Backbone as a ProteinNet text record, in pm:
[ID]
protein_1_A
[PRIMARY]
XXXXXXXXXXXXXXXXXXXXXXXXXXXXXXXXXXXXXXXXXXXXXXXXXXXXXXXXXXXXXXXXXXXXXXXXXXXXXXXXXXXXXXXXXXXXXXXXXXXXXXXXXXXXXXXXXXXXXXXXXXXXXXXX
[TERTIARY]
5792.7	5865.9	5983	6050.1	6189.6	6242.3	6178.9	6206.5	6243.3	6201.9	6167.9	6304.2	6344.3	6489.2	6641.8	6641.1	6704.7	6712.6	6580.7	6563.4	6606.9	6609.5	6630.6	6810.6	6880.6	7020.9	7087.6	7018.2	7040	7064.7	6922.2	6899.8	7014.7	7002.5	7134	7300.6	7299.4	7434	7439.3	7341.1	7371.3	7342.8	7273.2	7331.9	7476.3	7512	7621.7	7734.2	7729	7816.9	7871	7718.4	7681.2	7796.3	7754.3	7852.8	7955.8	7981.9	8188.9	8241.2	8158.9	8210.2	8203.9	8099.7	8068.9	8208.7	8235.7	8318.8	8449.4	8500.7	8613.1	8639.4	8541.5	8571	8581.8	8515.2	8537	8673.6	8745.2	8917.7	8973.1	8922.9	9011.3	9045.8	8948.3	8893.4	8924.4	9024.9	9073.2	8958.4	8984.9	8898.2	8940.4	8832.3	8872.6	8968.1	9011.9	9086.9	9276.6	9265.8	9458.2	9533.2	9625.7	9705	9828.7	9779.2	9890.6	10037.5	10102	10242.1	10299.4	10395	10406.4	10582.7	10589.5	10698	10694.2	10843.5	10912.9	10974.1	10954.8	11072.3	11059.4	11032.5	11066.7	10942.2	10840.2	10736.7	10772.1	10798.2	10873.3	10743.5	10670.7	10567	10443	10307.7	10212.1	10097.9	9950.3	9872	9748.2	9700.6	9571	9437.7	9430.9	9339	9252.8	9406.2	9388.2	9427.2	9429.4	9469.9	9652.6	9739.7	9830.7	9959.7	10066.3	10192	10276.6	10426.8	10494.9	10600.5	10661.2	10741.8	10840.3	10920.8	11072.1	11084.6	11055.9	11061.2	11214.9	11251.2	11375.8	11442.4	11527	11637.2	11539	11531.4	11502.5	11339.9	11267.5	11121.9	11078.8	10979.3	10949.9	10886.2	10999.7	10928	10805.2	10721.3	10641.4	10562.6	10447.1	10319.7	10236.1	10132.9	10045.3	9927.2	9789.4	9684.5	9641.9	9683	9585.6	9465.1	9379.6	9274.5	9219.6	9309.9	9268.5	9239.5	9146.2	9126	9179.9	9228.9	9287.2	9432.1	9509.6	9606.9	9677	9819.7	9864	9954.2	9947.2	10041	10169.6	10270.2	10436.6	10394.4	10317.4	10327.4	10230.2	10219.2	10165.3	9998.6	9922.8	9781.3	9679.5	9652.8	9570.3	9443	9427.4	9326.9	9210.4	9119.3	8983.4	8919.1	8949.3	8907.9	8986.1	8949.7	9070.1	9196.7	9275.7	9392.6	9497.5	9604.2	9719.7	9778	9790.2	9877	9999.4	10116	10220.3	10242.6	10139.5	10084	10005.5	9947.7	9840.5	9962.1	9919.6	9954.4	9930.6	9953.8	9861.2	9762.1	9691.2	9556.7	9556.3	9602	9593.5	9626.9	9703.8	9786.7	9834.1	9714.2	9718.9	9830.5	9880.2	10045.2	10150.8	10254	10365.1	10461.1	10575.9	10709.7	10816.3	10785.5	10920.5	10897.3	11069.7	11061.5	10976.1	10922.3	10887.3	10905.3	10903.5	10951.3	10773.7	10756.3	10635.3	10671.3	10525.2	10529.7	10413.1	10419.5	10253.6	10238.2	10065.1	10079.6	10018.2	10052.8	10018.3	9923.9	9879.6	9811.8	9858.6	9931.4	9954	9833	9799.8	9703	9785.3	9771.3	9826	9786.6	9617.4	9534.7	9561.9	9576.5	9554.3	9688.5	9784.5	9935.4	9952.9	9862.7	9843	9808.8	9746.5	9664.3	9748.4	9783	9876.8	9835.9	9967.6	9895.9	9853.8	9821	9694.3	9746.2	9756.2	9810.3	9658.5	9706.1	9603.9	9578.5	9737.8	9765.7	9865.4	9861.1	9986.8	10044.5	10164	10199.5	10284.6	10293.8	10362.6	10497.6	10641.8	10722.3	10782.7	10778.7	10850.1	10829.9
9134.6	9219	9181.4	9168.9	9141.2	9012.1	8934.8	8811.4	8797.2	8948.6	9028	9094.5	9130.9	9211.4	9091.5	8957.9	8924.9	8843.9	8809.8	8760	8849.7	9010.7	9058.6	9141.6	9120.4	9086.5	9003.5	8872.1	8759.3	8825	8853.8	8926.9	8967.7	9038.3	9218.6	9140.4	9056.4	8987.2	8873	8813.8	8723.6	8767.1	8887.8	8946.4	9069.1	9083.1	9170.3	9065.2	8933.6	8776	8790.3	8768.9	8702.9	8842.1	8974.5	9092.6	9075.5	9044.5	9037.6	8907.6	8836.6	8690.9	8745.4	8740.9	8828	8883.2	8987.1	9085.9	9023.4	8922.3	8889.4	8778.2	8687	8608.6	8680.6	8810.3	8859	8873.6	8942.3	8990.8	8930.7	8747	8688	8563.7	8577.4	8511.5	8588.7	8520.1	8626.3	8651.3	8752.3	8809.2	8775.4	8780.8	8766.1	8919.4	8988	9085.9	9058.2	9128.7	9069	9200.6	9216.9	9339.9	9271.6	9401.5	9313	9367	9287.4	9299.8	9431.6	9527.5	9593.7	9554.7	9490.7	9484.9	9613	9640.6	9718.7	9616.9	9653.1	9556.9	9615.7	9479.7	9529.6	9414.3	9529.4	9425.3	9397.6	9288.6	9239	9174.8	9164.1	9134.5	9155.1	9230.5	9214.9	9249.7	9140.9	9123.3	9228.4	9315.5	9410.4	9351	9281.6	9157.4	9014.2	9015.5	8886.1	8948.4	9109.2	9159.6	9070.4	8970.6	8916.7	9001.9	8975.5	8978.8	8961.1	8997.5	8907.2	9016.4	8951.5	9092.9	9033.4	9047.7	9063.1	9174.1	9105	9153.9	9191.7	9294	9350	9246.7	9245.9	9192	9029.3	8977.2	8832.8	8810.1	8876.8	8829.9	8807.7	8701.9	8627.8	8716.5	8583	8688.9	8593.7	8607.3	8548.4	8601.4	8506.8	8608.6	8633.1	8747	8802.5	8866.1	8870.3	8876.6	8995.1	9112	9203.5	9254.8	9289.4	9283.5	9403.8	9477.2	9592.4	9738	9799	9883.3	10026.1	9994.2	10171.2	10158.1	10248.7	10283	10391.6	10409.7	10541.6	10508.5	10678.6	10700.4	10745.4	10754.8	10788.4	10917	11020.5	11158.4	11161.5	11058.7	11046.1	11101	11056.8	11078.2	10954	10952.6	10808.1	10812	10686.5	10679.1	10537.8	10531.5	10449.8	10378.2	10265	10264.2	10225.7	10112.1	10115	10060.8	9984.2	9920.1	10041	10018.7	10071.3	10103.9	10254.3	10310.2	10272.6	10209.6	10153.8	10011.1	9952.1	9823.1	9761.3	9921.4	9865.8	9911.6	9817.6	9763.1	9866.4	9888.2	9961	9928.8	10025.4	9995	9841.1	9824.4	9716.6	9590.2	9587.8	9474.2	9503.5	9434.9	9421.2	9400.6	9317.3	9288.1	9343.7	9389.4	9476.5	9420.7	9427.7	9332.3	9442.1	9594.2	9663.7	9608.7	9666.9	9714.7	9784.6	9819.6	9888.5	9915.1	9968.5	9982.8	10039.8	9915.2	9954.1	9898.4	9962.4	9889.2	9820.3	9740.4	9640.8	9597.4	9643.4	9524.5	9408	9319	9161.2	9046.1	9025.8	8903.7	8760	8640.1	8567.6	8411.4	8345	8298.8	8140	8098.1	7959	7823.9	7856.1	7708.2	7681.9	7785.5	7719.2	7799.2	7676.7	7685.1	7725.1	7657.6	7668	7845	7874.5	8006.6	8109.5	8209.1	8339.8	8396.5	8472.3	8568.6	8633.2	8743.9	8856.6	9029.8	9055.6	9211.4	9311.3	9383.3	9465.2	9636.4	9652.7	9769.5	9786.1	9914.8	9916.5	10012.7	10117.1	10233.8	10218.4	10334.6	10370.1	10448.1	10372.1	10457.3	10524.4	10630.7	10685.7	10629.4
14141.2	14073.8	14101	14256	14249.4	14197	14137.5	14097.8	13918.9	13872.6	13749	13714.2	13838.6	13817.7	13780.8	13840.3	13790.1	13687.6	13647.1	13481.5	13387.4	13437.9	13311.2	13352.6	13447.4	13480.1	13366.5	13386.8	13329	13165.1	13169.7	13011.3	12975	13034.5	12975.6	12953.9	13070.5	13036	12959.1	12909.2	12824.9	12678.8	12662.3	12507.9	12578.4	12648.6	12637.7	12620	12665.3	12631.5	12481.5	12422.5	12293.1	12147	12222.1	12205.5	12194.5	12292.6	12336.3	12258.7	12265.3	12206.6	12061.2	12005.4	11826	11783.8	11863.7	11872	11855.8	11946.7	11950	11865.4	11835	11690.7	11557.8	11569.3	11388.8	11394.4	11553.6	11509.4	11512.6	11548.2	11559.4	11455.2	11351.8	11273.1	11125.2	11061.9	10937.5	10805.2	10781.6	10694.3	10555.6	10442.1	10282	10219.7	10295.2	10227.2	10207.8	10046.8	10053.2	10031.8	10090.7	10008.5	9904.9	9810.7	9711.2	9704.3	9672.5	9669.4	9576	9615.6	9531.5	9444.5	9305.7	9250.2	9178.4	9153.4	9047.5	8943.7	8802	8696.8	8578.8	8457.3	8314.2	8236.3	8203.3	8073.3	7960.6	7935.7	7803.6	7708.1	7761.2	7633.1	7717.1	7627.8	7663.1	7574.1	7588.9	7540	7552.9	7498.4	7527.8	7512.3	7420.7	7391.8	7482.2	7546.5	7699.6	7793.3	7799.9	7958.3	8026.2	7967.5	8018.8	7989.3	8042.8	8024.5	8109.4	8076.7	8041.3	8142.1	8282	8355.1	8436.3	8401.3	8469.1	8608	8732	8838.6	8819.1	8919.8	8990.9	9096	9077.4	9234.7	9212.3	9336.3	9386.4	9379.4	9333.8	9349.1	9152.9	9187.7	9131.1	8974.2	8876.9	8712.6	8674.9	8576.3	8497.3	8437.1	8403.9	8362.6	8443.5	8427.5	8503.8	8470.4	8498.1	8415.4	8475.4	8359.7	8463	8439.1	8598.4	8618.2	8660.6	8732.5	8800.6	8712.1	8771.5	8650.4	8669.9	8782.4	8830.4	8779.9	8740.2	8738.2	8666.7	8671.4	8691.6	8575.9	8490.2	8366.6	8384.4	8317.9	8341.3	8366.9	8347.1	8405.6	8527.9	8633.8	8734	8763.7	8615.5	8647.1	8655.6	8788.5	8821.4	8729.2	8672.5	8606.7	8634.9	8602.9	8651.4	8560.9	8492.8	8370.4	8240.4	8203.6	8076.5	8063.4	7977.7	7980.4	8003.3	8091.8	8074.5	7956.8	7914.8	7841.6	7799.4	7913.9	7851	7822.9	7833.5	7787.4	7662.4	7619.2	7537.3	7399.5	7300.8	7164.8	7084.5	6972	6885.5	6839.7	6744.6	6718.2	6630.9	6581.5	6506.3	6566.8	6616.7	6712.6	6856.2	6939.4	7109.5	7131.6	7026.3	7134.7	7135.4	7229	7231.8	7308	7261.9	7290	7306.1	7325.9	7319.6	7521.8	7580.6	7720.3	7844.3	7908.7	7974.1	8143.7	8173.4	8338.5	8381.2	8526.2	8588.5	8698.3	8805.5	8921.3	8929.9	8960	8982.9	9133.9	9092.6	9261	9241.6	9257.4	9252.5	9346.9	9319.6	9417.7	9365.2	9421.2	9433.1	9446.3	9349.9	9306	9400.3	9545.7	9550.6	9532.1	9509.5	9483.3	9288.4	9243.7	9104.4	9051	9052.2	8985.8	8869.4	8780.1	8597.4	8580.9	8663.9	8620.7	8654	8564.8	8624	8750.3	8804.8	8869.5	8856.8	8959.3	8915.2	8920.9	8815.2	8837.8	8911.4	9045.8	9025.8	8976.5	9020.7	8988.3	8878.6	8834	8774.1	8724.1	8738.2	8768.6	8659.2	8563.3	8420.1	8466.4	8468.1	8419.2	8249.3	8262.3	8156.6	8002.2
[MASK]
++++++++++++++++++++++++++++++++++++++++++++++++++++++++++++++++++++++++++++++++++++++++++++++++++++++++++++++++++++++++++++++++

């Protein structure tokens, strides 16, 4: 019976070491989450059918084409929406393309590994 206590202690210490090691590795290894970068600027062209926009960012931020993939957006009145295409990017009923200038804020994610693919807008906030 005296010999079983050291074995139990070894088992408890081994389990505790495994838990601590797993927790440490979980904290140190990068996760697969991303925080979108917020950009304010002007949409100069949009195509609702293909969920694509041309965006002219304010300041020194990148300007280019974005795929609008996020289903969460905020309209010009501050109302939050889940689903559908942002109203400030939508074309007319018979024409999905819109080319007037609209001020927006985008939450964007850049695709470093796909140079030819447009970057992604995961959120849209419409202004005016």
